[in-house]
């Protein structure tokens, strides 16, 4: 098993961002965000003019680099690495190339990845240089095998799992363990919840069934499309849907704007939409005073798990450009996310709700384990 610690990266971030090495580079390593909602390794190239101050990869500095297969790709991103939602999906223009990728001493030779000469605007000022997708291995042989699965297939990892220890507002101590579980990082026992196997396989994402939502112990109600009743009629419970667990998203996302409005009306009328892209919030002191405890029942049948967002994690912090206004946990998409196999509502469960847990991700056996994360002995507190 291999540990990847965020050492030497002293700033508060929402997701684990740790060093990665390509080929035989002599310059400092790139830092990447580990993203369970995607599969590709995405990095900026030397000639990128929209990549801000990111470390740019220069193929000439690596003796193991190959421009093969040289296929041009356009990647779409609907969320960024910050809590600010994106109004419209942004794109990265890239070329699929090959090099040796190293993580904590493990090496994936001949690893294909996307080298980009144009980055989305949303990536310009974020702490990461790139993204390392940790999604489920694609079903098609024509698709790029994610780096994690290349390492597992080569026998360098004893188990097909990786585990996250994410800390709210902590500068140091977040951990990603490849190929195993760090039992010192959680309390009690791990509870495993099965993925929706069909949708997870189709999307290469960690997708679960979402059964219900409770706000301070009361069922969340809606008049919208995602009820068991008639649109615009008497409020009813949200009908069951789908939830994608995504470490690369720094908020929770409802299926549509109406769902967000209904949830916030049940919490406080002071919470309003603060950004046309879908963010909601209120004056910081008010948001703290009305913050609820949210419970989301995930899983299927008898194997449900109550995923809890504690009230102290409901406030995501002051919203950029709006002094004194803080962002609430749920954002809404500008365009509804489509269920590829039907018409179920699709929710995104990002890092805020995952921070309270030690999580074990098993994309081979299609399940995710949850346990309450231990609090670090010393940490810098914050959102």
Coordinates of C-alpha atoms in Angstrom, one line a residue:
X1 CA 0.0 0.0 0.0
X2 CA 1.1 3.5 -0.7
X3 CA 0.4 6.7 1.2
X4 CA 0.1 10.1 -0.6
X5 CA 0.3 12.9 1.9
X6 CA -0.3 16.6 1.2
X7 CA 3.0 17.5 2.6
X8 CA 4.5 20.9 1.7
X9 CA 1.2 22.2 0.4
X10 CA 0.2 24.5 3.2
X11 CA -3.1 26.1 2.2
X12 CA -6.8 25.1 2.9
X13 CA -8.3 23.2 0.1
X14 CA -11.5 21.3 -0.4
X15 CA -10.1 18.1 -1.9
X16 CA -6.9 16.1 -1.6
X17 CA -4.2 17.7 -3.9
X18 CA -0.9 15.9 -3.9
X19 CA 2.2 15.6 -6.1
X20 CA 2.5 13.5 -9.2
X21 CA 5.5 12.8 -11.3
X22 CA 5.8 12.3 -15.1
X23 CA 8.7 10.6 -16.8
X24 CA 12.2 11.7 -15.7
X25 CA 11.4 15.4 -15.0
X26 CA 13.9 17.4 -12.9
X27 CA 11.5 20.2 -12.1
X28 CA 9.0 20.1 -9.2
X29 CA 6.2 17.6 -9.6
X30 CA 2.8 18.6 -10.8
X31 CA 0.0 18.7 -8.2
X32 CA -3.3 17.1 -9.2
X33 CA -6.8 16.8 -7.7
X34 CA -7.9 13.3 -7.2
X35 CA -11.4 13.1 -8.7
X36 CA -13.7 10.2 -8.3
X37 CA -16.1 11.8 -10.8
X38 CA -13.8 11.3 -13.8
X39 CA -11.2 8.8 -15.2
X40 CA -8.6 10.7 -17.2
X41 CA -5.3 12.2 -16.1
X42 CA -5.5 15.8 -17.4
X43 CA -2.4 18.2 -17.3
X44 CA -1.5 21.5 -18.9
X45 CA 1.2 21.6 -21.7
X46 CA 4.1 23.9 -22.1
X47 CA 2.4 25.9 -24.9
X48 CA -0.8 26.5 -23.0
X49 CA -1.8 30.1 -23.0
X50 CA -4.9 29.8 -20.7
X51 CA -3.3 27.9 -17.9
X52 CA -2.5 30.7 -15.5
X53 CA 0.4 30.1 -13.2
X54 CA 0.1 26.3 -13.2
X55 CA 3.2 24.1 -13.6
X56 CA 3.3 23.2 -17.3
X57 CA 4.5 19.9 -18.5
X58 CA 7.2 20.1 -21.1
X59 CA 7.5 16.8 -23.1
X60 CA 11.1 17.6 -24.0
X61 CA 12.1 17.2 -20.4
X62 CA 11.0 13.5 -20.3
X63 CA 12.9 10.8 -22.1
X64 CA 10.0 8.4 -21.7
X65 CA 7.4 10.7 -23.3
X66 CA 5.7 9.6 -26.5
X67 CA 3.3 11.7 -28.6
X68 CA 1.4 8.5 -29.5
X69 CA -1.5 8.0 -30.0
X70 CA -1.8 11.7 -30.7
X71 CA -5.6 11.8 -30.7
X72 CA -7.2 15.3 -30.1
X73 CA -9.9 15.4 -27.5
X74 CA -12.2 18.0 -26.0
X75 CA -13.0 17.5 -22.3
X76 CA -16.1 19.0 -20.7
X77 CA -16.2 20.2 -17.1
X78 CA -19.4 21.1 -15.4
X79 CA -17.9 21.7 -12.0
X80 CA -14.5 23.2 -11.0
X81 CA -12.2 22.7 -8.0
X82 CA -13.8 25.5 -5.9
X83 CA -17.2 26.0 -4.4
X84 CA -18.1 28.5 -7.2
X85 CA -20.5 26.7 -9.7
X86 CA -20.0 26.9 -13.4
X87 CA -22.8 28.4 -15.4
X88 CA -22.1 26.5 -18.6
X89 CA -19.9 23.5 -19.1
X90 CA -16.3 24.6 -19.9
X91 CA -13.9 22.7 -22.1
X92 CA -10.2 21.8 -22.3
X93 CA -8.6 21.1 -25.6
X94 CA -6.1 18.3 -25.3
X95 CA -4.1 15.6 -27.1
X96 CA -3.9 12.0 -25.8
X97 CA -0.2 11.2 -25.2
X98 CA 1.9 8.6 -23.3
X99 CA 4.5 8.7 -20.5
X100 CA 5.5 7.1 -17.2
X101 CA 3.3 8.3 -14.4
X102 CA 4.7 8.0 -10.8
X103 CA 2.7 8.1 -7.6
X104 CA 4.6 7.7 -4.3
X105 CA 7.2 5.4 -5.9
X106 CA 4.7 3.4 -7.9
X107 CA 5.1 3.7 -11.6
X108 CA 2.6 3.3 -14.5
X109 CA 4.8 3.1 -17.7
X110 CA 3.1 3.7 -21.0
X111 CA 0.2 5.5 -19.3
X112 CA -2.0 7.5 -21.7
X113 CA -3.3 10.9 -20.5
X114 CA -4.7 14.2 -21.8
X115 CA -2.1 16.9 -22.3
X116 CA -3.9 20.2 -22.8
X117 CA -3.0 23.4 -24.7
X118 CA -6.2 25.1 -23.6
X119 CA -7.7 25.0 -20.1
X120 CA -11.1 26.0 -18.8
X121 CA -11.3 29.5 -17.3
X122 CA -12.5 27.9 -14.1
X123 CA -9.1 26.2 -13.6
X124 CA -7.0 29.4 -14.1
X125 CA -6.7 30.4 -10.4
X126 CA -7.1 27.1 -8.6
X127 CA -4.4 25.4 -6.6
X128 CA -4.1 22.3 -8.7
X129 CA -2.2 21.9 -11.9
X130 CA -4.3 19.0 -13.2
X131 CA -6.8 16.3 -12.5
X132 CA -6.2 12.6 -11.9
X133 CA -9.5 10.7 -12.5
X134 CA -10.1 7.9 -10.0
X135 CA -13.4 6.7 -11.5
X136 CA -14.3 3.1 -12.3
X137 CA -12.4 1.5 -15.2
X138 CA -14.2 2.0 -18.5
X139 CA -15.9 -1.1 -20.0
X140 CA -14.6 -0.5 -23.5
X141 CA -11.1 -1.5 -24.4
X142 CA -11.0 1.6 -26.6
X143 CA -11.1 3.9 -23.6
X144 CA -8.1 5.1 -21.7
X145 CA -7.4 3.0 -18.6
X146 CA -7.2 5.3 -15.5
X147 CA -3.8 5.5 -13.8
X148 CA -5.1 3.8 -10.6
X149 CA -6.3 0.8 -12.5
X150 CA -3.1 0.6 -14.5
X151 CA -1.2 0.3 -11.2
X152 CA -3.6 -2.4 -9.9
X153 CA -3.4 -4.4 -13.1
X154 CA 0.4 -4.4 -13.0
X155 CA 0.3 -6.0 -9.5
X156 CA 1.7 -3.0 -7.6
X157 CA -1.4 -2.7 -5.4
X158 CA -2.7 -5.6 -3.3
X159 CA -6.3 -4.6 -3.4
X160 CA -8.5 -2.7 -6.0
X161 CA -9.4 0.0 -3.5
X162 CA -8.3 3.5 -2.5
X163 CA -9.2 5.3 0.7
X164 CA -9.7 9.0 1.4
X165 CA -9.2 10.9 4.7
X166 CA -10.5 14.4 4.0
X167 CA -10.4 17.0 6.8
X168 CA -12.7 20.1 6.9
X169 CA -10.6 23.3 6.9
X170 CA -7.4 21.5 7.8
X171 CA -4.1 22.5 6.2
X172 CA -2.2 19.3 6.9
X173 CA -3.1 15.6 7.3
X174 CA -5.5 14.7 4.5
X175 CA -4.5 11.3 3.1
X176 CA -5.2 9.2 0.1
X177 CA -4.1 5.5 0.5
X178 CA -3.8 3.4 -2.6
X179 CA -4.4 -0.3 -2.5
X180 CA -5.7 -0.6 1.1
X181 CA -7.2 0.9 4.2
X182 CA -5.7 3.0 7.0
X183 CA -7.6 1.6 10.0
X184 CA -6.1 4.3 12.3
X185 CA -8.1 7.0 10.5
X186 CA -11.6 6.0 11.4
X187 CA -13.7 5.1 14.4
X188 CA -16.1 2.1 14.7
X189 CA -16.5 -0.1 11.7
X190 CA -16.8 0.4 8.0
X191 CA -20.3 0.2 6.5
X192 CA -20.2 -0.8 2.8
X193 CA -22.9 0.5 0.4
X194 CA -23.4 -1.1 -3.0
X195 CA -23.2 1.1 -6.1
X196 CA -25.9 1.2 -8.7
X197 CA -23.9 -1.3 -10.8
X198 CA -25.4 -0.6 -14.2
X199 CA -25.1 3.2 -14.1
X200 CA -21.7 3.1 -12.4
X201 CA -20.4 0.9 -15.2
X202 CA -21.9 3.0 -17.9
X203 CA -20.7 6.3 -16.5
X204 CA -17.4 5.1 -14.9
X205 CA -18.5 7.1 -11.8
X206 CA -19.4 6.0 -8.3
X207 CA -23.2 6.2 -8.5
X208 CA -25.6 5.1 -5.7
X209 CA -29.3 5.2 -5.2
X210 CA -30.5 8.1 -3.1
X211 CA -33.7 7.1 -1.2
X212 CA -34.6 10.2 0.8
X213 CA -33.4 13.4 2.4
X214 CA -34.1 14.7 5.9
X215 CA -33.6 18.2 7.2
X216 CA -33.3 18.3 11.0
X217 CA -35.1 15.0 11.2
X218 CA -38.0 16.0 8.9
X219 CA -38.4 14.7 5.4
X220 CA -37.4 17.2 2.7
X221 CA -40.5 18.2 0.7
X222 CA -40.9 19.6 -2.8
X223 CA -43.5 20.8 -5.2
X224 CA -41.2 20.1 -8.2
X225 CA -40.9 17.5 -10.8
X226 CA -39.1 15.1 -8.5
X227 CA -42.0 14.1 -6.3
X228 CA -44.5 11.3 -6.1
X229 CA -47.3 13.8 -6.7
X230 CA -48.3 16.4 -9.4
X231 CA -46.1 19.3 -10.3
X232 CA -47.2 22.4 -8.5
X233 CA -49.4 20.4 -6.2
X234 CA -49.3 19.7 -2.5
X235 CA -45.7 19.3 -1.2
X236 CA -44.5 15.7 -1.2
X237 CA -41.3 13.8 -0.4
X238 CA -38.6 13.8 -3.1
X239 CA -38.9 10.6 -4.9
X240 CA -35.9 8.3 -5.0
X241 CA -33.1 9.2 -7.4
X242 CA -29.4 8.8 -8.0
X243 CA -26.4 10.2 -6.2
X244 CA -22.9 10.5 -7.7
X245 CA -20.2 10.6 -5.1
X246 CA -17.6 13.1 -6.4
X247 CA -14.5 14.2 -4.6
X248 CA -13.9 16.7 -7.4
X249 CA -17.0 18.8 -6.6
X250 CA -16.8 21.2 -3.6
X251 CA -20.5 21.4 -2.9
X252 CA -23.7 19.4 -3.1
X253 CA -25.8 19.7 -6.2
X254 CA -29.6 19.3 -6.5
X255 CA -31.2 17.9 -9.7
X256 CA -32.6 21.4 -10.7
X257 CA -33.3 24.9 -9.4
X258 CA -36.8 24.0 -8.1
X259 CA -35.3 21.3 -5.8
X260 CA -32.8 23.8 -4.3
X261 CA -35.5 26.3 -3.7
X262 CA -37.7 23.8 -2.0
X263 CA -34.9 22.6 0.3
X264 CA -33.9 26.1 1.3
X265 CA -37.5 27.2 1.9
X266 CA -37.7 24.4 4.4
X267 CA -34.6 25.6 6.1
X268 CA -34.9 29.4 6.0
X269 CA -36.4 32.1 3.7
X270 CA -33.2 34.1 4.3
X271 CA -31.3 31.7 2.0
X272 CA -31.5 33.1 -1.6
X273 CA -29.8 32.4 -4.9
X274 CA -26.6 34.5 -4.9
X275 CA -25.1 33.6 -8.3
X276 CA -26.8 32.9 -11.6
X277 CA -24.7 29.8 -11.9
X278 CA -26.6 28.2 -9.1
X279 CA -25.0 29.1 -5.7
X280 CA -27.3 29.9 -2.8
X281 CA -26.4 31.7 0.4
X282 CA -27.3 34.3 3.1
X283 CA -25.5 36.7 5.4
X284 CA -22.9 34.6 7.2
X285 CA -24.2 35.1 10.7
X286 CA -27.7 34.1 9.6
X287 CA -26.5 31.1 7.7
X288 CA -24.7 29.8 10.7
X289 CA -27.7 30.3 12.9
X290 CA -30.1 28.4 10.6
X291 CA -27.7 25.7 9.4
X292 CA -29.5 22.3 9.8
X293 CA -28.2 18.8 10.0
X294 CA -28.9 17.0 6.7
X295 CA -29.2 13.2 6.3
X296 CA -29.2 11.5 3.0
X297 CA -30.3 7.8 2.8
X298 CA -28.1 6.2 0.2
X299 CA -28.1 2.6 -1.0
X300 CA -30.6 0.1 -2.1
X301 CA -33.2 -2.1 -0.3
X302 CA -32.0 -3.1 3.2
X303 CA -28.5 -1.9 2.7
X304 CA -29.1 1.8 3.3
X305 CA -26.7 4.2 5.0
X306 CA -27.5 7.5 6.5
X307 CA -24.9 9.9 5.1
X308 CA -24.9 13.0 7.4
X309 CA -23.8 16.6 6.6
X310 CA -23.3 18.1 10.1
X311 CA -24.6 21.6 10.6
X312 CA -21.1 23.0 11.0
X313 CA -20.3 22.0 7.4
X314 CA -23.4 23.5 5.9
X315 CA -21.8 26.9 5.5
X316 CA -19.1 26.7 2.8
X317 CA -17.6 30.1 3.6
X318 CA -17.8 33.6 2.3
X319 CA -18.7 33.7 -1.4
X320 CA -16.0 35.4 -3.6
X321 CA -17.1 38.9 -4.5
X322 CA -19.9 39.1 -2.0
X323 CA -18.5 40.3 1.4
X324 CA -20.5 39.1 4.3
X325 CA -22.5 36.6 2.3
X326 CA -21.7 32.9 2.8
X327 CA -22.5 30.0 0.6
X328 CA -24.9 27.2 1.6
X329 CA -24.1 23.6 0.8
X330 CA -26.5 23.0 -2.1
X331 CA -26.1 24.5 -5.5
X332 CA -28.3 23.9 -8.5
X333 CA -27.3 23.1 -12.1
X334 CA -28.1 25.5 -14.8
X335 CA -29.0 22.5 -17.0
X336 CA -30.5 19.4 -15.6
X337 CA -28.2 16.4 -15.4
X338 CA -29.7 13.6 -17.4
X339 CA -30.1 10.0 -16.1
X340 CA -28.5 8.0 -18.9
X341 CA -30.9 5.1 -18.3
X342 CA -34.2 6.8 -17.5
X343 CA -35.6 9.8 -15.8
X344 CA -34.5 9.6 -12.2
X345 CA -33.2 12.8 -10.6
X346 CA -29.5 13.0 -10.4
X347 CA -27.7 14.6 -7.3
X348 CA -24.0 15.3 -6.9
X349 CA -22.6 14.6 -3.4
X350 CA -19.3 16.4 -3.2
X351 CA -16.5 16.9 -0.7
X352 CA -18.6 18.7 2.0
X353 CA -20.5 15.6 2.9
X354 CA -17.5 13.3 2.5
X355 CA -15.3 15.2 4.9
X356 CA -17.0 13.7 8.0
X357 CA -16.1 10.2 6.8
X358 CA -13.2 7.9 6.1
X359 CA -14.2 6.4 2.7
X360 CA -13.1 3.3 0.9
X361 CA -13.7 3.2 -2.8
X362 CA -13.9 -0.3 -4.4
X363 CA -14.7 0.1 -8.1
X364 CA -14.1 -3.6 -8.9
X365 CA -16.7 -4.9 -6.4
X366 CA -18.8 -1.8 -6.9
X367 CA -19.1 -0.6 -3.4
X368 CA -18.0 2.3 -1.1
X369 CA -17.3 2.0 2.6
X370 CA -18.0 4.7 5.2
X371 CA -16.8 5.2 8.7
X372 CA -16.6 8.2 10.9
X373 CA -13.2 9.8 10.5
X374 CA -11.1 10.4 13.5
X375 CA -10.3 14.0 14.3
X376 CA -6.6 14.9 13.9
X377 CA -4.6 15.7 17.0
X378 CA -3.7 19.1 15.6
X379 CA -5.3 20.9 12.7
X380 CA -6.1 24.4 11.5
X381 CA -9.9 24.8 11.8
X382 CA -12.2 26.3 9.2
X383 CA -14.9 25.4 6.9

